[in-house]
Amino acid sequence: MKREIHPEYRPVVFQDPSADFAFLTRSTIRTKETIVWEDGNTYPLARVEISSASHPFFTGKQKLVDTAGRVERFERRYGRLAGERGDAGRRS
C-alpha cells in the first residue's frame, strides 16, 4: 500500500437515537463528535437516521400507506373513471 493516500481506518460508534441503539465498528467516516463507549474508551460518533433496530424490514413493523388516494389520483390524471372496466378480450 502507498503511504499517506488512504483514509484512516479506525473504530467508530454508529448511533441510531430513534431506537436507542449503537454499535462499534471500523470505518473511514469523518466525524466531529465523540462518545465514551462501554469499554471506557473515547471513539468518534456518527449518528444515523435508520439502522437495523429501527428499519421496518428488520423490526416487522410496517407503516400503512394510503393507496386509495394514489389510485384515485392516477385514475383522474389518466382519464379512467372509477368503476369503468376494460372489456378487451371478453366475449359474451
Short mmCIF file of N, CA and C in Angstrom, two decimals:
data_model
loop_
_atom_site.label_atom_id
_atom_site.label_comp_id
_atom_site.label_asym_id
_atom_site.label_seq_id
_atom_site.Cartn_x
_atom_site.Cartn_y
_atom_site.Cartn_z
N MET A 1 0.83 -1.19 0.00
CA MET A 1 0.00 0.00 0.00
C MET A 1 0.87 1.25 0.00
N LYS A 2 0.45 2.23 -0.77
CA LYS A 2 1.17 3.50 -0.76
C LYS A 2 0.85 4.24 0.53
N ARG A 3 1.81 4.89 1.08
CA ARG A 3 1.62 5.62 2.33
C ARG A 3 0.98 6.98 2.06
N GLU A 4 0.18 7.43 3.02
CA GLU A 4 -0.42 8.75 3.06
C GLU A 4 -1.45 9.03 1.95
N ILE A 5 -1.99 8.02 1.29
CA ILE A 5 -3.04 8.27 0.31
C ILE A 5 -4.38 7.65 0.74
N HIS A 6 -4.36 6.80 1.75
CA HIS A 6 -5.56 6.11 2.19
C HIS A 6 -6.14 6.80 3.42
N PRO A 7 -7.48 6.84 3.53
CA PRO A 7 -8.08 7.44 4.72
C PRO A 7 -7.82 6.57 5.96
N GLU A 8 -7.90 7.19 7.11
CA GLU A 8 -7.66 6.47 8.36
C GLU A 8 -8.81 5.51 8.64
N TYR A 9 -8.49 4.23 8.83
CA TYR A 9 -9.48 3.19 9.11
C TYR A 9 -9.40 2.91 10.60
N ARG A 10 -10.47 3.30 11.32
CA ARG A 10 -10.41 3.26 12.78
C ARG A 10 -11.76 2.85 13.35
N PRO A 11 -11.82 2.50 14.64
CA PRO A 11 -13.10 2.19 15.28
C PRO A 11 -13.98 3.44 15.36
N VAL A 12 -15.28 3.28 15.04
CA VAL A 12 -16.24 4.37 15.08
C VAL A 12 -17.54 3.82 15.67
N VAL A 13 -18.22 4.63 16.49
CA VAL A 13 -19.53 4.25 17.03
C VAL A 13 -20.60 4.86 16.15
N PHE A 14 -21.51 4.03 15.65
CA PHE A 14 -22.68 4.48 14.90
C PHE A 14 -23.87 4.41 15.84
N GLN A 15 -24.63 5.51 15.93
CA GLN A 15 -25.75 5.59 16.88
C GLN A 15 -27.04 5.95 16.16
N ASP A 16 -28.10 5.19 16.47
CA ASP A 16 -29.45 5.46 15.97
C ASP A 16 -30.27 5.95 17.15
N PRO A 17 -30.40 7.27 17.34
CA PRO A 17 -31.10 7.80 18.51
C PRO A 17 -32.59 7.44 18.56
N SER A 18 -33.23 7.22 17.40
CA SER A 18 -34.65 6.91 17.40
C SER A 18 -34.94 5.55 18.01
N ALA A 19 -33.97 4.64 17.97
CA ALA A 19 -34.17 3.30 18.52
C ALA A 19 -33.31 3.06 19.76
N ASP A 20 -32.60 4.08 20.21
CA ASP A 20 -31.69 3.95 21.35
C ASP A 20 -30.76 2.76 21.12
N PHE A 21 -30.07 2.77 19.98
CA PHE A 21 -29.23 1.66 19.55
C PHE A 21 -27.90 2.21 19.05
N ALA A 22 -26.81 1.57 19.42
CA ALA A 22 -25.49 1.98 18.95
C ALA A 22 -24.62 0.74 18.78
N PHE A 23 -23.67 0.83 17.86
CA PHE A 23 -22.74 -0.27 17.67
C PHE A 23 -21.37 0.28 17.29
N LEU A 24 -20.35 -0.47 17.66
CA LEU A 24 -18.96 -0.09 17.40
C LEU A 24 -18.44 -0.94 16.25
N THR A 25 -17.90 -0.29 15.23
CA THR A 25 -17.32 -0.99 14.08
C THR A 25 -16.18 -0.14 13.54
N ARG A 26 -15.52 -0.64 12.53
CA ARG A 26 -14.42 0.12 11.94
C ARG A 26 -14.91 0.83 10.68
N SER A 27 -14.42 2.05 10.48
CA SER A 27 -14.86 2.84 9.34
C SER A 27 -13.85 3.94 9.03
N THR A 28 -14.00 4.55 7.86
CA THR A 28 -13.17 5.69 7.48
C THR A 28 -13.95 7.00 7.56
N ILE A 29 -15.20 6.96 8.04
CA ILE A 29 -16.03 8.15 8.11
C ILE A 29 -15.39 9.21 9.01
N ARG A 30 -15.53 10.46 8.61
CA ARG A 30 -15.00 11.57 9.42
C ARG A 30 -16.14 12.16 10.24
N THR A 31 -15.91 12.36 11.51
CA THR A 31 -16.94 12.89 12.40
C THR A 31 -16.37 14.02 13.24
N LYS A 32 -17.27 14.84 13.79
CA LYS A 32 -16.86 15.93 14.68
C LYS A 32 -17.16 15.60 16.13
N GLU A 33 -18.05 14.62 16.35
CA GLU A 33 -18.44 14.26 17.70
C GLU A 33 -17.69 13.02 18.18
N THR A 34 -17.60 12.88 19.50
CA THR A 34 -17.03 11.68 20.10
C THR A 34 -17.95 11.18 21.20
N ILE A 35 -17.75 9.94 21.61
CA ILE A 35 -18.57 9.34 22.65
C ILE A 35 -17.69 8.38 23.46
N VAL A 36 -17.98 8.27 24.74
CA VAL A 36 -17.29 7.29 25.58
C VAL A 36 -18.09 5.99 25.48
N TRP A 37 -17.43 4.94 25.00
CA TRP A 37 -18.08 3.65 24.78
C TRP A 37 -18.08 2.82 26.05
N GLU A 38 -18.74 1.68 26.03
CA GLU A 38 -18.88 0.80 27.20
C GLU A 38 -17.55 0.35 27.77
N ASP A 39 -16.51 0.28 26.93
CA ASP A 39 -15.20 -0.17 27.40
C ASP A 39 -14.39 0.95 28.04
N GLY A 40 -14.97 2.17 28.10
CA GLY A 40 -14.29 3.30 28.73
C GLY A 40 -13.45 4.12 27.78
N ASN A 41 -13.28 3.69 26.54
CA ASN A 41 -12.51 4.44 25.55
C ASN A 41 -13.40 5.44 24.82
N THR A 42 -12.79 6.49 24.30
CA THR A 42 -13.50 7.51 23.54
C THR A 42 -13.32 7.22 22.05
N TYR A 43 -14.46 7.21 21.32
CA TYR A 43 -14.45 6.92 19.89
C TYR A 43 -15.20 8.01 19.14
N PRO A 44 -14.91 8.18 17.85
CA PRO A 44 -15.70 9.10 17.02
C PRO A 44 -17.15 8.60 16.95
N LEU A 45 -18.10 9.53 16.90
CA LEU A 45 -19.52 9.19 16.87
C LEU A 45 -20.15 9.63 15.55
N ALA A 46 -20.84 8.70 14.89
CA ALA A 46 -21.59 9.01 13.67
C ALA A 46 -23.05 8.70 13.95
N ARG A 47 -23.91 9.70 13.85
CA ARG A 47 -25.34 9.49 14.08
C ARG A 47 -26.01 9.11 12.75
N VAL A 48 -26.89 8.09 12.82
CA VAL A 48 -27.59 7.64 11.64
C VAL A 48 -29.09 7.76 11.87
N GLU A 49 -29.85 7.99 10.80
CA GLU A 49 -31.30 8.15 10.92
C GLU A 49 -32.02 6.81 11.04
N ILE A 50 -31.44 5.78 10.45
CA ILE A 50 -32.10 4.47 10.46
C ILE A 50 -31.05 3.38 10.55
N SER A 51 -31.37 2.34 11.31
CA SER A 51 -30.47 1.20 11.46
C SER A 51 -31.31 -0.07 11.49
N SER A 52 -30.68 -1.20 11.72
CA SER A 52 -31.44 -2.45 11.78
C SER A 52 -32.41 -2.45 12.95
N ALA A 53 -32.17 -1.62 13.95
CA ALA A 53 -33.07 -1.56 15.12
C ALA A 53 -34.33 -0.73 14.84
N SER A 54 -34.31 0.10 13.80
CA SER A 54 -35.47 0.94 13.51
C SER A 54 -36.05 0.74 12.11
N HIS A 55 -35.38 -0.04 11.25
CA HIS A 55 -35.86 -0.24 9.88
C HIS A 55 -37.04 -1.20 9.88
N PRO A 56 -38.14 -0.86 9.17
CA PRO A 56 -39.34 -1.72 9.15
C PRO A 56 -39.07 -3.15 8.68
N PHE A 57 -38.14 -3.36 7.79
CA PHE A 57 -37.85 -4.71 7.31
C PHE A 57 -37.35 -5.59 8.44
N PHE A 58 -36.48 -5.05 9.30
CA PHE A 58 -35.90 -5.84 10.37
C PHE A 58 -36.78 -5.90 11.61
N THR A 59 -37.60 -4.87 11.83
CA THR A 59 -38.45 -4.84 13.03
C THR A 59 -39.78 -5.53 12.81
N GLY A 60 -40.21 -5.66 11.55
CA GLY A 60 -41.50 -6.28 11.26
C GLY A 60 -42.67 -5.34 11.43
N LYS A 61 -42.42 -4.08 11.69
CA LYS A 61 -43.47 -3.08 11.87
C LYS A 61 -43.54 -2.22 10.63
N GLN A 62 -44.48 -2.52 9.76
CA GLN A 62 -44.64 -1.78 8.52
C GLN A 62 -45.55 -0.58 8.74
N LYS A 63 -45.27 0.50 8.04
CA LYS A 63 -46.12 1.68 8.10
C LYS A 63 -47.21 1.54 7.04
N LEU A 64 -48.43 1.93 7.38
CA LEU A 64 -49.53 1.87 6.44
C LEU A 64 -49.45 3.05 5.48
N VAL A 65 -49.72 2.78 4.23
CA VAL A 65 -49.69 3.82 3.20
C VAL A 65 -51.08 3.93 2.60
N ASP A 66 -51.54 5.16 2.40
CA ASP A 66 -52.86 5.40 1.83
C ASP A 66 -52.80 5.17 0.33
N THR A 67 -53.10 3.93 -0.09
CA THR A 67 -53.04 3.64 -1.52
C THR A 67 -54.30 4.07 -2.24
N ALA A 68 -55.43 4.17 -1.53
CA ALA A 68 -56.69 4.56 -2.18
C ALA A 68 -56.56 5.95 -2.79
N GLY A 69 -55.96 6.87 -2.09
CA GLY A 69 -55.76 8.22 -2.62
C GLY A 69 -54.88 8.22 -3.84
N ARG A 70 -53.88 7.36 -3.86
CA ARG A 70 -52.98 7.29 -5.00
C ARG A 70 -53.69 6.74 -6.23
N VAL A 71 -54.52 5.71 -6.02
CA VAL A 71 -55.25 5.10 -7.14
C VAL A 71 -56.22 6.12 -7.74
N GLU A 72 -56.96 6.82 -6.89
CA GLU A 72 -57.90 7.83 -7.38
C GLU A 72 -57.18 8.93 -8.15
N ARG A 73 -56.07 9.38 -7.65
CA ARG A 73 -55.29 10.41 -8.33
C ARG A 73 -54.81 9.92 -9.70
N PHE A 74 -54.36 8.66 -9.75
CA PHE A 74 -53.92 8.08 -11.01
C PHE A 74 -55.07 8.03 -12.01
N GLU A 75 -56.24 7.58 -11.55
CA GLU A 75 -57.40 7.48 -12.44
C GLU A 75 -57.84 8.85 -12.93
N ARG A 76 -57.81 9.86 -12.08
CA ARG A 76 -58.17 11.23 -12.50
C ARG A 76 -57.16 11.75 -13.51
N ARG A 77 -55.89 11.50 -13.27
CA ARG A 77 -54.84 12.03 -14.13
C ARG A 77 -54.90 11.44 -15.53
N TYR A 78 -55.18 10.14 -15.63
CA TYR A 78 -55.15 9.48 -16.93
C TYR A 78 -56.53 9.23 -17.50
N GLY A 79 -57.59 9.82 -16.93
CA GLY A 79 -58.90 9.84 -17.53
C GLY A 79 -59.76 8.61 -17.33
N ARG A 80 -59.33 7.65 -16.57
CA ARG A 80 -60.16 6.47 -16.35
C ARG A 80 -61.14 6.77 -15.23
N LEU A 81 -62.40 6.46 -15.47
CA LEU A 81 -63.43 6.72 -14.47
C LEU A 81 -63.48 5.57 -13.47
N ALA A 82 -63.79 5.86 -12.22
CA ALA A 82 -63.91 4.82 -11.20
C ALA A 82 -65.03 3.87 -11.59
N GLY A 83 -64.80 2.59 -11.52
CA GLY A 83 -65.80 1.60 -11.84
C GLY A 83 -65.82 1.19 -13.30
N GLU A 84 -65.15 1.94 -14.15
CA GLU A 84 -65.10 1.62 -15.59
C GLU A 84 -64.10 0.51 -15.80
N ARG A 85 -64.48 -0.52 -16.51
CA ARG A 85 -63.61 -1.66 -16.74
C ARG A 85 -63.35 -1.81 -18.24
N GLY A 86 -62.19 -2.24 -18.58
CA GLY A 86 -61.89 -2.54 -19.98
C GLY A 86 -62.40 -3.94 -20.32
N ASP A 87 -63.10 -4.07 -21.44
CA ASP A 87 -63.64 -5.35 -21.82
C ASP A 87 -62.81 -6.03 -22.91
N ALA A 88 -61.59 -5.67 -23.04
CA ALA A 88 -60.73 -6.25 -24.08
C ALA A 88 -60.54 -7.74 -23.82
N GLY A 89 -60.78 -8.54 -24.85
CA GLY A 89 -60.55 -9.97 -24.74
C GLY A 89 -61.74 -10.74 -24.17
N ARG A 90 -62.84 -10.08 -23.85
CA ARG A 90 -64.01 -10.77 -23.31
C ARG A 90 -65.02 -11.03 -24.43
N ARG A 91 -65.65 -12.19 -24.36
CA ARG A 91 -66.73 -12.49 -25.30
C ARG A 91 -67.97 -12.82 -24.53
N SER A 92 -69.12 -12.38 -25.06
CA SER A 92 -70.40 -12.63 -24.39
C SER A 92 -71.06 -13.86 -24.91
#
